Coordinates of N, CA and C in Angstrom, one line a residue:
X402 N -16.2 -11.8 -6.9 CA -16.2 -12.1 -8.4 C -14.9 -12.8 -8.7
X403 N -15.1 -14.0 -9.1 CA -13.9 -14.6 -9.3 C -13.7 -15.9 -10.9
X404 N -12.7 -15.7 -11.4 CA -12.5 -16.8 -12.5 C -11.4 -17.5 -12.1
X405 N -11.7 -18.9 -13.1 CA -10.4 -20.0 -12.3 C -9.0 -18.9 -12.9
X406 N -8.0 -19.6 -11.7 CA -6.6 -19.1 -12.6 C -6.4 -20.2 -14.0
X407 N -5.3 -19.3 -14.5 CA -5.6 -19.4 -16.0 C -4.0 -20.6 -15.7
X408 N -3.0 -20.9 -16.9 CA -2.4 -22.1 -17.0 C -1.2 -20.8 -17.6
X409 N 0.0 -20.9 -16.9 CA 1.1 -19.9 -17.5 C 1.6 -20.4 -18.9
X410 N 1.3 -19.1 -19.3 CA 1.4 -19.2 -20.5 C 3.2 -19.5 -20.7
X411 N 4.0 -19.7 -21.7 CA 5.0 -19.8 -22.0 C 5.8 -18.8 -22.8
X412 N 4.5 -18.0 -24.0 CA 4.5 -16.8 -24.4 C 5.5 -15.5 -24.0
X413 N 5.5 -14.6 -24.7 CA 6.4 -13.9 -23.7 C 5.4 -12.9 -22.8
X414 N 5.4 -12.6 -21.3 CA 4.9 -12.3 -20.4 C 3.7 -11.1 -21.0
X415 N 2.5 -10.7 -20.8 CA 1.6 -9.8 -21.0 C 1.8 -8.5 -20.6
X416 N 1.5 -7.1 -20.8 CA 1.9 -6.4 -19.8 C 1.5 -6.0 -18.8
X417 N 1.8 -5.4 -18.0 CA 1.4 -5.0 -16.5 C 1.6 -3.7 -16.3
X418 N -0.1 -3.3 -15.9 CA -0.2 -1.8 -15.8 C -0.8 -1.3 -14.4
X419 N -0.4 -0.7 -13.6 CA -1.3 -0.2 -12.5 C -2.1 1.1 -13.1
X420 N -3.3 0.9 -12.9 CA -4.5 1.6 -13.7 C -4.8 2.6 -12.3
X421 N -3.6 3.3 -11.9 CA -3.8 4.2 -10.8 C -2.6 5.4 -10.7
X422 N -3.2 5.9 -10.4 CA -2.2 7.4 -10.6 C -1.2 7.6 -9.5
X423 N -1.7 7.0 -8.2 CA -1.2 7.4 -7.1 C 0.4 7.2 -6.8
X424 N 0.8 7.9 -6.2 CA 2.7 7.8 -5.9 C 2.5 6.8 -4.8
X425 N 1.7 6.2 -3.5 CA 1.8 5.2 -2.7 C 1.4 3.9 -3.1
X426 N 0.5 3.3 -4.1 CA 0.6 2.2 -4.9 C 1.3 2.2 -5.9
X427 N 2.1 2.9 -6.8 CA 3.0 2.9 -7.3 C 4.4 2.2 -6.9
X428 N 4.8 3.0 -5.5 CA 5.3 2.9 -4.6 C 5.7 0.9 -4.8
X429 N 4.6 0.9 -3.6 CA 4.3 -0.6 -3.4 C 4.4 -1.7 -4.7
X430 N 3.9 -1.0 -5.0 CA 4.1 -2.6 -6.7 C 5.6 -2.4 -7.2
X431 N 6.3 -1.3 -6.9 CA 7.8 -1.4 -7.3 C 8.4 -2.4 -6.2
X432 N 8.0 -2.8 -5.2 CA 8.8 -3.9 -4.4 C 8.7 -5.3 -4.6
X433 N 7.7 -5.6 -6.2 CA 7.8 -7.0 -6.8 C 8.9 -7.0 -8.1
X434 N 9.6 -5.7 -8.2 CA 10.6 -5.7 -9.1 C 9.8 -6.4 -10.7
X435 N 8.6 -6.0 -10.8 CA 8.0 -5.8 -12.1 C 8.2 -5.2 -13.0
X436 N 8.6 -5.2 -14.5 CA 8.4 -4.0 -15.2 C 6.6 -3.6 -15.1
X437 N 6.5 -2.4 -14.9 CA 4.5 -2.3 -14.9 C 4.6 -1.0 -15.6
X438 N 3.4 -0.4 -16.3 CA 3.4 1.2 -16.5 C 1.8 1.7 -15.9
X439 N 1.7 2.8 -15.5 CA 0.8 3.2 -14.8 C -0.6 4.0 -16.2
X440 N -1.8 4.0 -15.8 CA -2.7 4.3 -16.5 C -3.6 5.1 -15.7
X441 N -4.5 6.1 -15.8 CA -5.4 6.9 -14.9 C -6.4 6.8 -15.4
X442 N -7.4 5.7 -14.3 CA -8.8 5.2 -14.8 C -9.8 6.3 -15.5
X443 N -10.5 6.3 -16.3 CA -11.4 7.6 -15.8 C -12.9 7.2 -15.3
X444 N -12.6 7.7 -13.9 CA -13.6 6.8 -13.0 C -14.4 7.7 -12.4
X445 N -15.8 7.8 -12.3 CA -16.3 8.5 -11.5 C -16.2 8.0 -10.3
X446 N -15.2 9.1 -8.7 CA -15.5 7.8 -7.3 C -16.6 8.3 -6.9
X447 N -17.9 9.0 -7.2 CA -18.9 9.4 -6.2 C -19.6 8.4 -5.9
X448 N -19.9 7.9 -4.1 CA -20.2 7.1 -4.0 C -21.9 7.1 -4.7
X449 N -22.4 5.9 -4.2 CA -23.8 5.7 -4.6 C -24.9 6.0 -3.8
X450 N -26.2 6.5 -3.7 CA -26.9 6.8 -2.5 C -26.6 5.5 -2.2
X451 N -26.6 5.6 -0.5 CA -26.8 4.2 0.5 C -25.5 3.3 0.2
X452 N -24.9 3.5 -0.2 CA -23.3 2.7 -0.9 C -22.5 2.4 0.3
X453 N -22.8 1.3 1.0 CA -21.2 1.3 2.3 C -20.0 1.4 1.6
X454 N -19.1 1.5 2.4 CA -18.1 1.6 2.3 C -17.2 0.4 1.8
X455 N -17.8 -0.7 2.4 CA -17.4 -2.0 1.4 C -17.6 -1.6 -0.2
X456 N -18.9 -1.2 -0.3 CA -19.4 -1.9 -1.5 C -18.6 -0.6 -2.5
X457 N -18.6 0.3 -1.6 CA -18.1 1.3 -2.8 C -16.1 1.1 -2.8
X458 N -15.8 0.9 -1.8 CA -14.2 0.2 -2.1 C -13.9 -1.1 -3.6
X459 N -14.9 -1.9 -3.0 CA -15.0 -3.2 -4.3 C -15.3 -2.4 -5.4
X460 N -16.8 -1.7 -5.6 CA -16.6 -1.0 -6.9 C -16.0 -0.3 -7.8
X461 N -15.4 0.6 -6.8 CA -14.1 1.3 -8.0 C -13.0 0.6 -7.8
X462 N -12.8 -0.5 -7.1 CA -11.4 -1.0 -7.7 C -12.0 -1.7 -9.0
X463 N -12.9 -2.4 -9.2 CA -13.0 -3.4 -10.2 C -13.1 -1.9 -11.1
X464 N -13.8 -1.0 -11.4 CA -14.4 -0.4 -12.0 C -12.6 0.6 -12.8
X465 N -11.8 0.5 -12.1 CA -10.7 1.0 -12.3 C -9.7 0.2 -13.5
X466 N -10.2 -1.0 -12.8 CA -9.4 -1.8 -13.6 C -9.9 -2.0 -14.8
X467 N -10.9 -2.4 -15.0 CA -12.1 -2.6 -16.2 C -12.1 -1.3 -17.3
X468 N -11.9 -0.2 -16.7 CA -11.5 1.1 -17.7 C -10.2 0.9 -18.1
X469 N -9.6 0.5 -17.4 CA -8.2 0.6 -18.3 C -7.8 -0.4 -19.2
X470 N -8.4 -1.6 -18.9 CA -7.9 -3.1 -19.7 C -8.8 -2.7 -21.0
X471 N -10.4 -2.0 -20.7 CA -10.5 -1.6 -22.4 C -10.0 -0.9 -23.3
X472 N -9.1 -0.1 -22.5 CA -8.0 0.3 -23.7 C -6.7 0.0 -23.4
X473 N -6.5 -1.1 -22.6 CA -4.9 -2.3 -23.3 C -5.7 -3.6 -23.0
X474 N -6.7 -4.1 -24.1 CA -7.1 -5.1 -24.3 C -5.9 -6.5 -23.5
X475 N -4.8 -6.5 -24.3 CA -3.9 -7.2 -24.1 C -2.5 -7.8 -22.7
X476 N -2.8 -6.4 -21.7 CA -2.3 -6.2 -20.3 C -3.3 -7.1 -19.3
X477 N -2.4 -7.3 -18.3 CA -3.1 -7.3 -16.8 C -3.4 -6.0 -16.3
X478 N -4.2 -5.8 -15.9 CA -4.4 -4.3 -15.0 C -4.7 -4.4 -13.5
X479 N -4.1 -3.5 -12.9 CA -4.6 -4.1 -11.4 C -4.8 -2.3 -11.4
X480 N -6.3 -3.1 -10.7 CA -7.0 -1.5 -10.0 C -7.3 -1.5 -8.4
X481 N -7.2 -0.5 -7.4 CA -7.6 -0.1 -6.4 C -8.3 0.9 -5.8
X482 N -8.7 0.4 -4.8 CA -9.4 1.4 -4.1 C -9.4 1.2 -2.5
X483 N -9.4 2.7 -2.0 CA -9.4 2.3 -0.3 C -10.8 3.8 0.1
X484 N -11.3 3.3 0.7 CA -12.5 3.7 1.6 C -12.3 3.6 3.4
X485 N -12.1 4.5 4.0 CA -11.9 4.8 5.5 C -13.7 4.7 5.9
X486 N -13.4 3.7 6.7 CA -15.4 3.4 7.3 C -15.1 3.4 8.6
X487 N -15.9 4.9 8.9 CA -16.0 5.5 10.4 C -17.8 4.6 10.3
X488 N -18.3 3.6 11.4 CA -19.6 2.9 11.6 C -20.2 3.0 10.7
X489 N -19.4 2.2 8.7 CA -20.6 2.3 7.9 C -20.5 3.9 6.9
X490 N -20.3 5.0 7.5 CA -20.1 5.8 6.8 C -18.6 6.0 6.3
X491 N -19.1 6.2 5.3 CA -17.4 6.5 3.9 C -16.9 7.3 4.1
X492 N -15.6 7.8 4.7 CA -14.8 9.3 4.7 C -13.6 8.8 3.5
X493 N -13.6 10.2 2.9 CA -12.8 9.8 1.5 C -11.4 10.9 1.6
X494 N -11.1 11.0 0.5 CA -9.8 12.1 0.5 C -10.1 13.2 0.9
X495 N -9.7 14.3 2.5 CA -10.2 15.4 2.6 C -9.9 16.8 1.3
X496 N -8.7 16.5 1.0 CA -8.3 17.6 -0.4 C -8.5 19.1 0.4
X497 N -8.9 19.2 1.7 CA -8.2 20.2 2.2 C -7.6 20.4 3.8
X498 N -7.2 21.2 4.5 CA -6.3 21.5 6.1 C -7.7 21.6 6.4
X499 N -9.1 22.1 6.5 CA -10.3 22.2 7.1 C -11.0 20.9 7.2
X500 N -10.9 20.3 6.0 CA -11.8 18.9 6.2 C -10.6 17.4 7.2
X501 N -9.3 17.8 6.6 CA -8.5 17.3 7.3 C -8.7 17.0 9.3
X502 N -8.5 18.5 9.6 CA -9.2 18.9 10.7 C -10.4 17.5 11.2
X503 N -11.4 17.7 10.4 CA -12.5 17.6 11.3 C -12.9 16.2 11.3
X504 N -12.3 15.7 10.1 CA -11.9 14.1 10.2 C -11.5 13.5 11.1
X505 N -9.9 13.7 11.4 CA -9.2 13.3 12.4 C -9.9 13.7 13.9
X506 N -10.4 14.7 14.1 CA -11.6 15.1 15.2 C -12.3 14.3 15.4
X507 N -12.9 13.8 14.5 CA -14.0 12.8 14.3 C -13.7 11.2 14.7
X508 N -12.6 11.0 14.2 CA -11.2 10.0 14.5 C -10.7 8.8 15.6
X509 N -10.4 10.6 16.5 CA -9.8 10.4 17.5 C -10.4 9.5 18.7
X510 N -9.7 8.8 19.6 CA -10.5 7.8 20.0 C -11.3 6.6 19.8
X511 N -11.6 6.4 18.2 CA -12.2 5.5 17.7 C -11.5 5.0 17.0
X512 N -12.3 3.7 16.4 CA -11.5 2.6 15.6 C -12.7 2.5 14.5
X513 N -11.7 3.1 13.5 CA -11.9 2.5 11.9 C -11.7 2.0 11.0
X514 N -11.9 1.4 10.3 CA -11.6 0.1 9.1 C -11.5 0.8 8.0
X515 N -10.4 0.5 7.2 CA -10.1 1.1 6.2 C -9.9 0.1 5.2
X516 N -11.3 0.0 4.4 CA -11.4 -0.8 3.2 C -10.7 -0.6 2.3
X517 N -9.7 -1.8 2.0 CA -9.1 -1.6 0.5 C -9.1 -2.8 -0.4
X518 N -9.7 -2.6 -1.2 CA -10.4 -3.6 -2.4 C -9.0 -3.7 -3.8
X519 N -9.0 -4.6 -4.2 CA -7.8 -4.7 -5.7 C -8.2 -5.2 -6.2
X520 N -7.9 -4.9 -7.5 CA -8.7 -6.2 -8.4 C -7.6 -6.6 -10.1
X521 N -8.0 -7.5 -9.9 CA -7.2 -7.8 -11.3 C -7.6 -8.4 -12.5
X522 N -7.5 -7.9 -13.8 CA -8.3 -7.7 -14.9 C -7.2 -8.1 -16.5
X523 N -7.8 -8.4 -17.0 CA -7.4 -8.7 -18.5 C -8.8 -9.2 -19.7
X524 N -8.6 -8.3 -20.1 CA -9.5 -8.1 -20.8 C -9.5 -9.5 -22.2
X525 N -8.6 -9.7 -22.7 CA -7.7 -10.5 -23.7 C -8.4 -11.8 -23.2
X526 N -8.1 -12.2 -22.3 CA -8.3 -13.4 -21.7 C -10.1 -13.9 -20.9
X527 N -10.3 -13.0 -20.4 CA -11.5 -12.1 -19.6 C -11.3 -12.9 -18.5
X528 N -10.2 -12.8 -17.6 CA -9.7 -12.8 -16.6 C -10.3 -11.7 -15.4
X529 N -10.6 -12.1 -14.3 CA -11.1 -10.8 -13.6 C -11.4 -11.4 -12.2
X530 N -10.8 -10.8 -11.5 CA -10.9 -11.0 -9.9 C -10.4 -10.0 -9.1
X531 N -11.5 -10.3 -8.0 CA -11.7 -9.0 -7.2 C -11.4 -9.6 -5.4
X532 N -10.8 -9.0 -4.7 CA -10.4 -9.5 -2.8 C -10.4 -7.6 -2.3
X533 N -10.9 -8.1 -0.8 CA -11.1 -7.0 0.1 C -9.9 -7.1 1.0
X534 N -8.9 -6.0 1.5 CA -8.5 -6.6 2.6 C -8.3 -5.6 4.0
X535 N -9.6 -5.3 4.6 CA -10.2 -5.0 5.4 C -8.8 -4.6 6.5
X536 N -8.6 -3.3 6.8 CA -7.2 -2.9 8.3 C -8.1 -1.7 9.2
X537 N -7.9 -2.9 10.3 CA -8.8 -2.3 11.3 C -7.9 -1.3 12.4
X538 N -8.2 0.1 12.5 CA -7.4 0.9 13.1 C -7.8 1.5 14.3
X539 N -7.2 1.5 15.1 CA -7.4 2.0 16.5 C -6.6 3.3 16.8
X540 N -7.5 4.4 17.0 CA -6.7 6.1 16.7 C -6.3 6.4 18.1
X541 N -5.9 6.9 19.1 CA -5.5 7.6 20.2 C -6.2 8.8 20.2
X542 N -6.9 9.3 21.4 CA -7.0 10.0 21.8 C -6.4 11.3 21.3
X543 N -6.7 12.2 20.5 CA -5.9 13.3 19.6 C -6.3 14.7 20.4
X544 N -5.4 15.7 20.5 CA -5.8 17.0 20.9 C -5.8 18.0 19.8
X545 N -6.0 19.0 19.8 CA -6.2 19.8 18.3 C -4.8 20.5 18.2
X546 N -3.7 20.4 19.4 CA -2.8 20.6 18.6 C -1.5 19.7 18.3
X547 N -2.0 18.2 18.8 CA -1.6 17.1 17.9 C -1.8 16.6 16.3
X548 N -3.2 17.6 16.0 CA -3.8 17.4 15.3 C -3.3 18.2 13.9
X549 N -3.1 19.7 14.1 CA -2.5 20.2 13.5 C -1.1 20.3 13.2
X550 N -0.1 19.5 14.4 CA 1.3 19.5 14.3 C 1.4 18.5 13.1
X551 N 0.6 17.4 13.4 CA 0.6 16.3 12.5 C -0.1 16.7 11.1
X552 N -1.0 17.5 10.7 CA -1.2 18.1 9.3 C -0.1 18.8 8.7
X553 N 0.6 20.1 9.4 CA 1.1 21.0 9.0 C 2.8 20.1 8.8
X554 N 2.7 18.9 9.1 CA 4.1 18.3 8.6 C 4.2 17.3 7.8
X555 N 3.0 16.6 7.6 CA 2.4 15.1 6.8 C 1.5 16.2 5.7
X556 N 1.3 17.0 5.6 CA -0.2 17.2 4.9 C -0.4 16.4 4.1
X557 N -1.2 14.9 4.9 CA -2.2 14.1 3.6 C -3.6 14.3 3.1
X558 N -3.4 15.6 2.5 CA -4.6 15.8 2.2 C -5.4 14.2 0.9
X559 N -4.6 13.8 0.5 CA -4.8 13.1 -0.6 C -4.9 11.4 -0.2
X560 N -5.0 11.5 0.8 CA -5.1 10.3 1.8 C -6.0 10.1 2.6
X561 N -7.0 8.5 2.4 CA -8.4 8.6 2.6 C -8.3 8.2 4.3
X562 N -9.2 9.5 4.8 CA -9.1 9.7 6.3 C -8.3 9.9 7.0
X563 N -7.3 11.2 6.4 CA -6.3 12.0 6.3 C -5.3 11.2 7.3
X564 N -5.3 10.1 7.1 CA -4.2 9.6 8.3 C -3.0 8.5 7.4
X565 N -1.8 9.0 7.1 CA -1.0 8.4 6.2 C 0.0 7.6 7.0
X566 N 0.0 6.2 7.2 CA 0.2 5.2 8.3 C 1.9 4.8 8.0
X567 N 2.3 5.2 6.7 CA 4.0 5.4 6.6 C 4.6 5.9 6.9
X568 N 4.2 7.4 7.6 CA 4.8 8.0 7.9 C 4.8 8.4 9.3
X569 N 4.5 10.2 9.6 CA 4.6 10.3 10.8 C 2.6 10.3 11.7
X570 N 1.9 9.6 10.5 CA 0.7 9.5 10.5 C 0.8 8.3 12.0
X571 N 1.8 7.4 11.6 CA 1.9 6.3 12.9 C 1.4 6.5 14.5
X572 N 1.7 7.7 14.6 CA 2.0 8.5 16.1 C 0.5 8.4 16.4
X573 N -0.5 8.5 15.2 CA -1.9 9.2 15.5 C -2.7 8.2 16.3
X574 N -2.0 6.5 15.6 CA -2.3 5.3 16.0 C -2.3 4.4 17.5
X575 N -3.1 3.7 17.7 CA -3.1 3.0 18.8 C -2.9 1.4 18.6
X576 N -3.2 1.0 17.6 CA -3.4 -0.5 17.3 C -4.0 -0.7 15.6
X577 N -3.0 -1.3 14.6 CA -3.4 -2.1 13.4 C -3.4 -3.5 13.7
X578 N -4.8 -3.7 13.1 CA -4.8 -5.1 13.2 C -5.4 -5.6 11.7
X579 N -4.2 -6.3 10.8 CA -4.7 -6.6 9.4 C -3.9 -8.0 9.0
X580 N -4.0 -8.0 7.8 CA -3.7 -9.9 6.9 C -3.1 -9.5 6.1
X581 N -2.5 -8.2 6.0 CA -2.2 -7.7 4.8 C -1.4 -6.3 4.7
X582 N 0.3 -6.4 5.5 CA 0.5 -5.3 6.1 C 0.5 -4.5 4.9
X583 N 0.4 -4.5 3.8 CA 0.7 -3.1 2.7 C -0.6 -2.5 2.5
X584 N -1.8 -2.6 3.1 CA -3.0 -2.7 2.5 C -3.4 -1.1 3.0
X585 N -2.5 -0.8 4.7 CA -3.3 0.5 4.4 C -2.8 1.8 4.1
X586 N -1.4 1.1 3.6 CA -1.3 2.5 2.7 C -1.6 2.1 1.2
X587 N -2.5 1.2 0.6 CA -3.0 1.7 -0.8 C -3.3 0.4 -1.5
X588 N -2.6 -0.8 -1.5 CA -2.3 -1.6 -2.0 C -1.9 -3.1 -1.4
X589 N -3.1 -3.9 -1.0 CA -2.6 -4.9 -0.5 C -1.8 -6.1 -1.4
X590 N -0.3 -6.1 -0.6 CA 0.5 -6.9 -2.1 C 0.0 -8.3 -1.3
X591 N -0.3 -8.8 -1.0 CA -0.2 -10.2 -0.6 C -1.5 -10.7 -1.4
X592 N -2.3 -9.8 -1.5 CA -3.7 -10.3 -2.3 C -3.3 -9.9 -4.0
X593 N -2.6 -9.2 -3.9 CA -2.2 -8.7 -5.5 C -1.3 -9.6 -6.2
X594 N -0.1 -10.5 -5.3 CA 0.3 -11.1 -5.5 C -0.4 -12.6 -6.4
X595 N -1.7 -13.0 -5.2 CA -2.3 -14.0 -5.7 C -2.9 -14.2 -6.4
X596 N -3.8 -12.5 -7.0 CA -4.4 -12.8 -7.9 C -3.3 -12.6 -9.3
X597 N -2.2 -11.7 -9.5 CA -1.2 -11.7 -10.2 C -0.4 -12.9 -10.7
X598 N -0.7 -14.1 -9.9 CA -0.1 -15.4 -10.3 C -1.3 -16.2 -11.0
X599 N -2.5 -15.7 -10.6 CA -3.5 -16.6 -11.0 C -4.2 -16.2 -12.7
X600 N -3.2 -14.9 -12.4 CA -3.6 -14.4 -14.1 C -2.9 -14.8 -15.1
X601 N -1.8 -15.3 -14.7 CA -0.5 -15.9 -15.3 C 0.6 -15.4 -15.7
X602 N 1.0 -14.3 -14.3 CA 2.0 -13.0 -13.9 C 2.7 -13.8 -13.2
X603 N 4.2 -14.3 -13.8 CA 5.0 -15.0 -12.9 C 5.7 -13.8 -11.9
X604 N 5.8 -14.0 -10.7 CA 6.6 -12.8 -9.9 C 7.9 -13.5 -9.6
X605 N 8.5 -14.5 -9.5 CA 9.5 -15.3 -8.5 C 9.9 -16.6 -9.5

């Protein structure tokens, strides 16, 4: 879903809000030296029956963003979402050391794509564009008490497919292959970048 970019305004700049709660996209959009403020969508993420994991990544990002621009009419809003697709099935935030477990079990040895969709929104203007940017992951062979060394000192419970790739989550890895190194911890800036200039968000 896409609109032309818009013509930079001369105005003084619009604001810019990340329409997400999280401390790792937060993170990331602090490294375009933006002023931005953060908003907490109110989003239902339950997926949909039959919902891949594409489709449900694209939907709550747009859907994130779109909540929040209707109450700052006048802002850019950039919304996200990331979805871990073990063949098509959606693994989401475990939220606990048991589901964490059985994930990574599940994990180990295989290679999963970890959908992360952004989108960018202004309601004022009715600006709105939406990019996927797909990080294909290759896990190592894990034993259960690599498995727990690595929970009991990362605990990403709050990280979709309990594997947090900043940190000491790396070790769990065998091979990323993406277009978009920020994308799989939360936030691909290279796509956020482009739709952020096309909104008429000067960065540079």
């Amino acid at each position: 879903m896409t609109t032309p970019p818009l013509p930079r305004s001369q105005d003084a700049p619009r604001p810019l809000i990340l329409g997400s709660t999280s401390r790792y996209r937060r993170e990331l959009l602090m490294r375009l030296r933006l002023p931005f403020d953060t908003d907490a969508p109110a989003v239902d993420e339950t997926p949909l029956p039959g919902e891949t994991p594409v489709a449900l990544a694209r939907r709550l990002a747009l859907a994130k963003a779109r909540e929040v621009a209707l109450r700052h009419p006048q802002a850019v809003v950039i919304g996200s979402d990331q979805v871990a697709d073990l063949d098509g099935e959606p693994l989401g935030k475990p939220g606990t050391h048991e589901r964490a477990i059985a994930q990574l079990r599940r994990m180990s040895g295989r290679t999963v794509v970890f959908q992360t969709a952004v989108a960018v929104v202004c309601a004022a203007t009715g600006f709105e564009q939406l990019d996927l940017a797909p990080v294909r992951v290759v896990f190592r062979t894990l034993d259960d008490a690599e498995i727990e060394r690595y929970l009991q000192t990362e605990q990403p419970y709050d990280c979709a497919g309990s594997a947090k790739s900043e940190g000491l989550g790396i070790a769990l890895l065998a091979r990323i292959d993406n277009d978009d190194p920020s994308a799989l911890v939360g936030l691909p800036l290279i796509r956020t970048c482009h739709m952020l200039r096309a909104a008429g968000v000067s960065i540079l």
